[in-house]
Short mmCIF file of N, CA and C in Angstrom, two decimals:
data_model
loop_
_atom_site.label_atom_id
_atom_site.label_comp_id
_atom_site.label_asym_id
_atom_site.label_seq_id
_atom_site.Cartn_x
_atom_site.Cartn_y
_atom_site.Cartn_z
N MET A 74 -3.71 -11.20 -8.54
CA MET A 74 -4.38 -9.93 -8.70
C MET A 74 -4.72 -9.40 -7.31
N THR A 75 -4.36 -8.16 -7.06
CA THR A 75 -4.59 -7.58 -5.74
C THR A 75 -5.25 -6.21 -5.84
N TYR A 76 -5.90 -5.83 -4.76
CA TYR A 76 -6.42 -4.49 -4.58
C TYR A 76 -5.24 -3.66 -4.11
N ASP A 77 -4.91 -2.58 -4.81
CA ASP A 77 -3.70 -1.83 -4.53
C ASP A 77 -4.00 -0.40 -4.10
N ILE A 78 -3.28 0.03 -3.08
CA ILE A 78 -3.31 1.42 -2.62
C ILE A 78 -1.89 1.96 -2.80
N MET A 79 -1.77 3.13 -3.40
CA MET A 79 -0.46 3.75 -3.65
C MET A 79 -0.18 4.82 -2.61
N LEU A 80 1.09 4.93 -2.24
CA LEU A 80 1.56 6.02 -1.40
C LEU A 80 2.78 6.62 -2.08
N VAL A 81 2.85 7.95 -2.10
CA VAL A 81 3.93 8.61 -2.82
C VAL A 81 4.32 9.89 -2.09
N ARG A 82 5.58 10.24 -2.21
CA ARG A 82 6.06 11.51 -1.68
C ARG A 82 5.74 12.56 -2.74
N VAL A 83 4.68 13.31 -2.50
CA VAL A 83 4.18 14.27 -3.49
C VAL A 83 5.17 15.42 -3.62
N GLU A 84 5.51 15.71 -4.88
CA GLU A 84 6.42 16.82 -5.15
C GLU A 84 5.70 18.15 -4.94
N PRO A 85 6.39 19.15 -4.40
CA PRO A 85 5.75 20.45 -4.14
C PRO A 85 5.05 21.00 -5.39
N GLY A 86 3.82 21.45 -5.19
CA GLY A 86 3.06 22.05 -6.28
C GLY A 86 2.35 21.06 -7.18
N LEU A 87 2.53 19.75 -6.93
CA LEU A 87 1.91 18.73 -7.77
C LEU A 87 0.86 17.94 -6.97
N THR A 88 -0.05 17.31 -7.68
CA THR A 88 -1.00 16.40 -7.06
C THR A 88 -0.37 15.01 -6.99
N VAL A 89 -1.06 14.09 -6.32
CA VAL A 89 -0.60 12.71 -6.28
C VAL A 89 -0.48 12.17 -7.71
N GLN A 90 -1.51 12.38 -8.52
CA GLN A 90 -1.50 11.87 -9.89
C GLN A 90 -0.37 12.49 -10.71
N GLU A 91 -0.17 13.79 -10.58
CA GLU A 91 0.91 14.44 -11.33
C GLU A 91 2.28 13.93 -10.90
N THR A 92 2.44 13.68 -9.60
CA THR A 92 3.70 13.13 -9.11
C THR A 92 3.92 11.73 -9.67
N LEU A 93 2.87 10.90 -9.67
CA LEU A 93 3.00 9.55 -10.24
C LEU A 93 3.27 9.60 -11.73
N ASP A 94 2.61 10.52 -12.42
CA ASP A 94 2.87 10.67 -13.87
C ASP A 94 4.32 11.02 -14.12
N ARG A 95 4.87 11.91 -13.31
CA ARG A 95 6.27 12.30 -13.47
C ARG A 95 7.20 11.11 -13.18
N LEU A 96 6.89 10.35 -12.13
CA LEU A 96 7.70 9.18 -11.81
C LEU A 96 7.62 8.12 -12.91
N ASN A 97 6.42 7.95 -13.47
CA ASN A 97 6.22 6.92 -14.49
C ASN A 97 6.71 7.34 -15.87
N ALA A 98 6.93 8.62 -16.08
CA ALA A 98 7.37 9.11 -17.40
C ALA A 98 8.70 8.48 -17.81
N GLY A 99 9.56 8.24 -16.85
CA GLY A 99 10.87 7.67 -17.17
C GLY A 99 10.91 6.15 -17.06
N PHE A 100 9.76 5.51 -16.87
CA PHE A 100 9.73 4.06 -16.70
C PHE A 100 10.07 3.35 -18.00
N ASP A 101 11.01 2.44 -17.91
CA ASP A 101 11.40 1.62 -19.06
C ASP A 101 11.13 0.16 -18.70
N PRO A 102 10.12 -0.46 -19.31
CA PRO A 102 9.78 -1.84 -18.95
C PRO A 102 10.89 -2.85 -19.24
N ASP A 103 11.83 -2.47 -20.08
CA ASP A 103 12.93 -3.37 -20.41
C ASP A 103 14.16 -3.19 -19.52
N ALA A 104 14.14 -2.16 -18.70
CA ALA A 104 15.30 -1.87 -17.84
C ALA A 104 15.31 -2.80 -16.63
N GLU A 105 16.49 -2.99 -16.08
CA GLU A 105 16.63 -3.74 -14.84
C GLU A 105 15.95 -2.97 -13.71
N ILE A 106 15.32 -3.70 -12.82
CA ILE A 106 14.72 -3.05 -11.65
C ILE A 106 15.85 -2.55 -10.77
N PRO A 107 15.82 -1.28 -10.38
CA PRO A 107 16.91 -0.76 -9.56
C PRO A 107 16.89 -1.35 -8.15
N LEU A 108 18.06 -1.60 -7.62
CA LEU A 108 18.18 -2.08 -6.26
C LEU A 108 17.72 -1.00 -5.28
N LEU A 109 17.20 -1.43 -4.15
CA LEU A 109 16.74 -0.51 -3.13
C LEU A 109 17.94 0.22 -2.53
N ARG A 110 17.90 1.53 -2.58
CA ARG A 110 18.97 2.35 -2.01
C ARG A 110 18.31 3.46 -1.20
N LEU A 111 18.04 3.14 0.07
CA LEU A 111 17.36 4.09 0.94
C LEU A 111 18.36 5.04 1.58
N THR A 112 17.92 6.25 1.81
CA THR A 112 18.71 7.20 2.59
C THR A 112 18.59 6.83 4.06
N ASP A 113 19.44 7.43 4.88
CA ASP A 113 19.34 7.19 6.33
C ASP A 113 17.97 7.64 6.83
N ALA A 114 17.47 8.76 6.33
CA ALA A 114 16.16 9.26 6.76
C ALA A 114 15.04 8.28 6.38
N GLN A 115 15.14 7.68 5.20
CA GLN A 115 14.13 6.71 4.78
C GLN A 115 14.18 5.44 5.63
N ARG A 116 15.37 5.03 6.01
CA ARG A 116 15.50 3.86 6.92
C ARG A 116 14.86 4.16 8.27
N VAL A 117 15.05 5.37 8.75
CA VAL A 117 14.44 5.78 10.02
C VAL A 117 12.91 5.79 9.88
N GLU A 118 12.42 6.30 8.74
CA GLU A 118 10.97 6.28 8.49
C GLU A 118 10.45 4.85 8.54
N TRP A 119 11.14 3.93 7.87
CA TRP A 119 10.71 2.54 7.84
C TRP A 119 10.64 1.96 9.25
N GLU A 120 11.64 2.23 10.04
CA GLU A 120 11.65 1.70 11.42
C GLU A 120 10.47 2.25 12.21
N ARG A 121 10.16 3.54 12.02
CA ARG A 121 8.99 4.12 12.70
C ARG A 121 7.70 3.46 12.22
N ILE A 122 7.59 3.24 10.91
CA ILE A 122 6.40 2.58 10.36
C ILE A 122 6.27 1.17 10.94
N LEU A 123 7.33 0.42 10.88
CA LEU A 123 7.33 -0.95 11.37
C LEU A 123 6.96 -1.01 12.85
N ASP A 124 7.58 -0.16 13.66
CA ASP A 124 7.29 -0.12 15.09
C ASP A 124 5.83 0.24 15.35
N ARG A 125 5.35 1.26 14.66
CA ARG A 125 3.99 1.74 14.91
C ARG A 125 2.94 0.75 14.43
N VAL A 126 3.13 0.15 13.26
CA VAL A 126 2.17 -0.85 12.79
C VAL A 126 2.14 -2.03 13.76
N SER A 127 3.30 -2.47 14.21
CA SER A 127 3.37 -3.57 15.17
C SER A 127 2.65 -3.23 16.46
N ARG A 128 2.83 -2.03 16.92
CA ARG A 128 2.22 -1.58 18.18
C ARG A 128 0.71 -1.35 18.03
N ASP A 129 0.30 -0.66 16.96
CA ASP A 129 -1.10 -0.24 16.81
C ASP A 129 -1.99 -1.28 16.14
N VAL A 130 -1.41 -2.12 15.29
CA VAL A 130 -2.22 -3.07 14.51
C VAL A 130 -2.06 -4.48 15.06
N GLY A 131 -0.84 -4.87 15.39
CA GLY A 131 -0.60 -6.22 15.88
C GLY A 131 0.59 -6.84 15.17
N ALA A 132 0.69 -8.12 15.32
CA ALA A 132 1.85 -8.85 14.82
C ALA A 132 2.01 -8.71 13.31
N VAL A 133 3.26 -8.49 12.91
CA VAL A 133 3.61 -8.41 11.49
C VAL A 133 4.88 -9.20 11.26
N GLU A 134 5.05 -9.62 10.02
CA GLU A 134 6.31 -10.20 9.59
C GLU A 134 6.95 -9.19 8.65
N SER A 135 8.27 -9.05 8.74
CA SER A 135 8.97 -8.06 7.94
C SER A 135 10.17 -8.71 7.27
N GLU A 136 10.41 -8.30 6.03
CA GLU A 136 11.56 -8.80 5.27
C GLU A 136 12.18 -7.64 4.50
N GLU A 137 13.48 -7.75 4.27
CA GLU A 137 14.17 -6.81 3.38
C GLU A 137 14.57 -7.58 2.14
N TYR A 138 14.11 -7.07 1.00
CA TYR A 138 14.43 -7.68 -0.28
C TYR A 138 15.37 -6.75 -1.05
N LEU A 139 15.84 -7.19 -2.19
CA LEU A 139 16.73 -6.37 -3.00
C LEU A 139 16.07 -5.09 -3.48
N TYR A 140 14.72 -5.12 -3.61
CA TYR A 140 14.02 -4.00 -4.23
C TYR A 140 13.06 -3.27 -3.30
N SER A 141 12.79 -3.82 -2.13
CA SER A 141 11.84 -3.18 -1.22
C SER A 141 11.99 -3.72 0.19
N LEU A 142 11.40 -2.98 1.13
CA LEU A 142 11.18 -3.46 2.48
C LEU A 142 9.70 -3.82 2.56
N THR A 143 9.39 -4.95 3.19
CA THR A 143 8.01 -5.45 3.18
C THR A 143 7.57 -5.83 4.58
N LEU A 144 6.32 -5.52 4.86
CA LEU A 144 5.71 -6.08 6.06
C LEU A 144 4.36 -6.66 5.67
N GLU A 145 3.98 -7.72 6.38
CA GLU A 145 2.69 -8.37 6.18
C GLU A 145 2.05 -8.55 7.54
N THR A 146 0.75 -8.28 7.61
CA THR A 146 0.04 -8.53 8.85
C THR A 146 -0.08 -10.03 9.06
N VAL A 147 -0.14 -10.42 10.32
CA VAL A 147 -0.25 -11.83 10.68
C VAL A 147 -1.56 -12.01 11.43
N GLY A 148 -2.37 -12.93 10.99
CA GLY A 148 -3.62 -13.22 11.69
C GLY A 148 -4.81 -12.49 11.10
N PRO A 149 -5.94 -12.60 11.81
CA PRO A 149 -7.16 -11.97 11.31
C PRO A 149 -6.99 -10.46 11.21
N PRO A 150 -7.67 -9.80 10.33
CA PRO A 150 -8.75 -10.31 9.48
C PRO A 150 -8.26 -10.89 8.15
N GLY A 151 -6.99 -10.81 7.89
CA GLY A 151 -6.43 -11.32 6.64
C GLY A 151 -5.12 -10.60 6.37
N ARG A 152 -4.42 -11.08 5.36
CA ARG A 152 -3.10 -10.53 5.04
C ARG A 152 -3.23 -9.19 4.31
N VAL A 153 -2.52 -8.21 4.85
CA VAL A 153 -2.33 -6.92 4.19
C VAL A 153 -0.83 -6.76 4.06
N GLN A 154 -0.35 -6.47 2.85
CA GLN A 154 1.08 -6.34 2.60
C GLN A 154 1.42 -4.90 2.27
N LEU A 155 2.49 -4.40 2.90
CA LEU A 155 3.02 -3.07 2.62
C LEU A 155 4.43 -3.24 2.06
N ASP A 156 4.66 -2.67 0.88
CA ASP A 156 5.99 -2.64 0.28
C ASP A 156 6.45 -1.19 0.29
N TYR A 157 7.63 -0.94 0.86
CA TYR A 157 8.17 0.41 1.02
C TYR A 157 9.43 0.55 0.18
N TYR A 158 9.48 1.63 -0.62
CA TYR A 158 10.61 1.88 -1.52
C TYR A 158 11.34 3.18 -1.21
N GLY A 159 10.91 3.91 -0.20
CA GLY A 159 11.53 5.18 0.14
C GLY A 159 10.65 6.35 -0.21
N ASP A 160 10.56 6.69 -1.49
CA ASP A 160 9.70 7.79 -1.92
C ASP A 160 8.33 7.32 -2.38
N THR A 161 8.14 6.02 -2.44
CA THR A 161 6.84 5.44 -2.75
C THR A 161 6.63 4.20 -1.89
N ALA A 162 5.38 3.77 -1.82
CA ALA A 162 5.03 2.54 -1.12
C ALA A 162 3.73 2.04 -1.72
N GLY A 163 3.43 0.79 -1.48
CA GLY A 163 2.18 0.23 -1.96
C GLY A 163 1.61 -0.74 -0.95
N ILE A 164 0.29 -0.77 -0.86
CA ILE A 164 -0.41 -1.72 0.00
C ILE A 164 -1.22 -2.64 -0.90
N GLU A 165 -1.14 -3.94 -0.63
CA GLU A 165 -1.85 -4.94 -1.42
C GLU A 165 -2.75 -5.77 -0.52
N VAL A 166 -3.97 -6.00 -1.03
CA VAL A 166 -4.93 -6.88 -0.37
C VAL A 166 -5.44 -7.85 -1.43
N ALA A 167 -5.39 -9.12 -1.14
CA ALA A 167 -5.86 -10.12 -2.11
C ALA A 167 -7.37 -10.02 -2.30
N TYR A 168 -7.81 -10.26 -3.53
CA TYR A 168 -9.24 -10.29 -3.83
C TYR A 168 -9.81 -11.64 -3.39
N ARG A 169 -9.99 -11.80 -2.09
CA ARG A 169 -10.62 -13.02 -1.59
C ARG A 169 -11.55 -12.73 -0.42
N HIS A 170 -11.79 -11.45 -0.15
CA HIS A 170 -12.64 -11.06 0.97
C HIS A 170 -13.93 -10.45 0.45
N SER A 171 -15.04 -10.81 1.08
CA SER A 171 -16.31 -10.21 0.69
C SER A 171 -17.15 -9.95 1.94
N GLY A 172 -18.16 -9.10 1.76
CA GLY A 172 -19.06 -8.78 2.86
C GLY A 172 -18.34 -8.15 4.04
N ALA A 173 -18.68 -8.61 5.24
CA ALA A 173 -18.10 -8.05 6.48
C ALA A 173 -16.59 -8.27 6.53
N ALA A 174 -16.11 -9.38 5.97
CA ALA A 174 -14.66 -9.64 5.96
C ALA A 174 -13.93 -8.60 5.11
N ALA A 175 -14.56 -8.17 4.02
CA ALA A 175 -13.95 -7.14 3.17
C ALA A 175 -13.84 -5.83 3.93
N LEU A 176 -14.86 -5.47 4.67
CA LEU A 176 -14.81 -4.23 5.45
C LEU A 176 -13.70 -4.30 6.50
N GLU A 177 -13.60 -5.42 7.17
CA GLU A 177 -12.59 -5.56 8.22
C GLU A 177 -11.17 -5.45 7.66
N VAL A 178 -10.90 -6.10 6.53
CA VAL A 178 -9.55 -6.06 5.97
C VAL A 178 -9.24 -4.69 5.36
N MET A 179 -10.25 -4.02 4.78
CA MET A 179 -10.00 -2.69 4.21
C MET A 179 -9.83 -1.64 5.32
N GLU A 180 -10.51 -1.79 6.43
CA GLU A 180 -10.26 -0.89 7.56
C GLU A 180 -8.82 -1.04 8.02
N LEU A 181 -8.31 -2.27 8.03
CA LEU A 181 -6.92 -2.52 8.39
C LEU A 181 -5.97 -1.90 7.37
N ALA A 182 -6.25 -2.08 6.09
CA ALA A 182 -5.39 -1.51 5.04
C ALA A 182 -5.34 0.02 5.13
N TYR A 183 -6.48 0.65 5.35
CA TYR A 183 -6.51 2.11 5.48
C TYR A 183 -5.81 2.56 6.75
N ARG A 184 -5.94 1.79 7.81
CA ARG A 184 -5.23 2.14 9.05
C ARG A 184 -3.72 2.11 8.83
N ILE A 185 -3.24 1.10 8.13
CA ILE A 185 -1.81 1.01 7.83
C ILE A 185 -1.40 2.17 6.92
N ALA A 186 -2.21 2.49 5.91
CA ALA A 186 -1.89 3.61 5.01
C ALA A 186 -1.77 4.91 5.80
N ARG A 187 -2.67 5.12 6.74
CA ARG A 187 -2.64 6.35 7.54
C ARG A 187 -1.41 6.40 8.44
N ILE A 188 -1.00 5.26 8.96
CA ILE A 188 0.24 5.20 9.76
C ILE A 188 1.43 5.57 8.88
N VAL A 189 1.49 5.00 7.67
CA VAL A 189 2.59 5.31 6.75
C VAL A 189 2.60 6.80 6.45
N GLU A 190 1.44 7.39 6.21
CA GLU A 190 1.37 8.83 5.94
C GLU A 190 1.91 9.63 7.12
N GLU A 191 1.49 9.29 8.32
CA GLU A 191 1.90 10.04 9.51
C GLU A 191 3.39 9.88 9.81
N GLU A 192 3.93 8.71 9.57
CA GLU A 192 5.32 8.44 9.95
C GLU A 192 6.33 8.78 8.85
N SER A 193 5.86 8.94 7.60
CA SER A 193 6.81 9.15 6.51
C SER A 193 6.58 10.40 5.69
N GLY A 194 5.40 10.97 5.77
CA GLY A 194 5.09 12.11 4.91
C GLY A 194 4.62 11.71 3.52
N LEU A 195 4.55 10.40 3.24
CA LEU A 195 3.99 9.95 1.97
C LEU A 195 2.48 10.23 1.98
N THR A 196 1.90 10.37 0.79
CA THR A 196 0.47 10.61 0.66
C THR A 196 -0.16 9.39 0.01
N GLY A 197 -1.20 8.85 0.64
CA GLY A 197 -1.85 7.67 0.13
C GLY A 197 -3.06 7.99 -0.72
N TYR A 198 -3.25 7.18 -1.77
CA TYR A 198 -4.41 7.36 -2.63
C TYR A 198 -4.89 5.99 -3.09
N ASP A 199 -6.19 5.80 -3.02
CA ASP A 199 -6.83 4.57 -3.46
C ASP A 199 -7.48 4.84 -4.80
N PHE A 200 -6.78 4.49 -5.87
CA PHE A 200 -7.28 4.74 -7.21
C PHE A 200 -8.44 3.80 -7.58
N GLU A 201 -8.59 2.70 -6.87
CA GLU A 201 -9.69 1.77 -7.14
C GLU A 201 -11.05 2.46 -6.94
N VAL A 202 -11.11 3.34 -5.91
CA VAL A 202 -12.37 4.04 -5.60
C VAL A 202 -12.19 5.55 -5.61
N ASP A 203 -11.04 6.01 -6.12
CA ASP A 203 -10.78 7.43 -6.33
C ASP A 203 -10.96 8.27 -5.06
N GLN A 204 -10.16 7.92 -4.03
CA GLN A 204 -10.22 8.69 -2.80
C GLN A 204 -8.87 8.63 -2.07
N PRO A 205 -8.54 9.71 -1.35
CA PRO A 205 -7.33 9.69 -0.53
C PRO A 205 -7.53 8.77 0.67
N THR A 206 -6.47 8.12 1.10
CA THR A 206 -6.60 7.22 2.24
C THR A 206 -6.73 7.98 3.55
N ARG A 207 -6.18 9.18 3.61
CA ARG A 207 -6.24 9.95 4.86
C ARG A 207 -7.68 10.27 5.25
N THR A 208 -8.50 10.65 4.28
CA THR A 208 -9.88 11.06 4.56
C THR A 208 -10.91 10.14 3.93
N GLY A 209 -10.47 9.15 3.18
CA GLY A 209 -11.38 8.28 2.46
C GLY A 209 -12.12 7.31 3.37
N ASP A 210 -13.14 6.71 2.81
CA ASP A 210 -14.00 5.78 3.51
C ASP A 210 -13.61 4.34 3.21
N PRO A 211 -13.08 3.61 4.21
CA PRO A 211 -12.74 2.21 3.97
C PRO A 211 -13.95 1.38 3.55
N GLY A 212 -15.15 1.81 3.94
CA GLY A 212 -16.36 1.10 3.54
C GLY A 212 -16.56 1.11 2.03
N LYS A 213 -16.27 2.23 1.42
CA LYS A 213 -16.36 2.34 -0.05
C LYS A 213 -15.36 1.38 -0.70
N ALA A 214 -14.16 1.32 -0.14
CA ALA A 214 -13.14 0.40 -0.65
C ALA A 214 -13.57 -1.05 -0.44
N ALA A 215 -14.21 -1.33 0.68
CA ALA A 215 -14.66 -2.69 0.98
C ALA A 215 -15.71 -3.16 -0.01
N VAL A 216 -16.60 -2.27 -0.43
CA VAL A 216 -17.61 -2.63 -1.42
C VAL A 216 -16.92 -3.04 -2.72
N ARG A 217 -15.92 -2.28 -3.14
CA ARG A 217 -15.19 -2.60 -4.37
C ARG A 217 -14.46 -3.94 -4.23
N LEU A 218 -13.75 -4.13 -3.11
CA LEU A 218 -13.04 -5.38 -2.86
C LEU A 218 -14.02 -6.55 -2.88
N SER A 219 -15.13 -6.40 -2.21
CA SER A 219 -16.14 -7.46 -2.14
C SER A 219 -16.71 -7.78 -3.52
N ASP A 220 -17.05 -6.74 -4.29
CA ASP A 220 -17.62 -6.96 -5.62
C ASP A 220 -16.66 -7.72 -6.53
N VAL A 221 -15.40 -7.31 -6.55
CA VAL A 221 -14.42 -7.98 -7.41
C VAL A 221 -14.15 -9.40 -6.91
N SER A 222 -14.08 -9.58 -5.60
CA SER A 222 -13.86 -10.91 -5.03
C SER A 222 -14.98 -11.86 -5.39
N GLU A 223 -16.23 -11.38 -5.27
CA GLU A 223 -17.37 -12.22 -5.61
C GLU A 223 -17.41 -12.53 -7.10
N TRP A 224 -17.10 -11.54 -7.93
CA TRP A 224 -17.04 -11.76 -9.38
C TRP A 224 -16.00 -12.83 -9.71
N ALA A 225 -14.81 -12.70 -9.12
CA ALA A 225 -13.74 -13.67 -9.38
C ALA A 225 -14.14 -15.06 -8.92
N GLN A 226 -14.79 -15.14 -7.78
CA GLN A 226 -15.22 -16.44 -7.26
C GLN A 226 -16.21 -17.10 -8.22
N ARG A 227 -17.15 -16.33 -8.75
CA ARG A 227 -18.15 -16.87 -9.67
C ARG A 227 -17.53 -17.24 -11.02
N ARG A 228 -16.64 -16.40 -11.53
CA ARG A 228 -16.14 -16.57 -12.90
C ARG A 228 -14.90 -17.45 -13.00
N LEU A 229 -14.07 -17.44 -11.97
CA LEU A 229 -12.77 -18.08 -12.09
C LEU A 229 -12.67 -19.40 -11.31
N SER A 230 -13.67 -19.70 -10.51
CA SER A 230 -13.61 -20.95 -9.73
C SER A 230 -14.24 -22.11 -10.44
#
């Protein structure tokens, strides 16, 4: 279970939610997952994202899978994973951070989301706390991450 931030290429005249609704309308849970087929422009976007996150945030590991391009931060404050699909992307943070550690990792996640927005034109939204990543408060996200992490620690350990 992870804390998830969505990024999407918003269709003209639509909101982030409306764009996601349109993308999800054709979702078939029984269908094969489509292989990643990026355009040349999307590959260039990915390279810019990868270069900038490495430069501005620090060391990352990157892999290309059949269905996505992925990067993960290496080292403190904790692992933040970005999966890039071309017209969408997602950021995942494990529910294991609380207090000051939650703030530190969510500041990192929002920083990565903002880099993705700047380098790709995707729009980020944190549905966990109902705020855009571009102008949203990572502190608000950290409170949510911390609360769920502490709940899980008490109930599931």
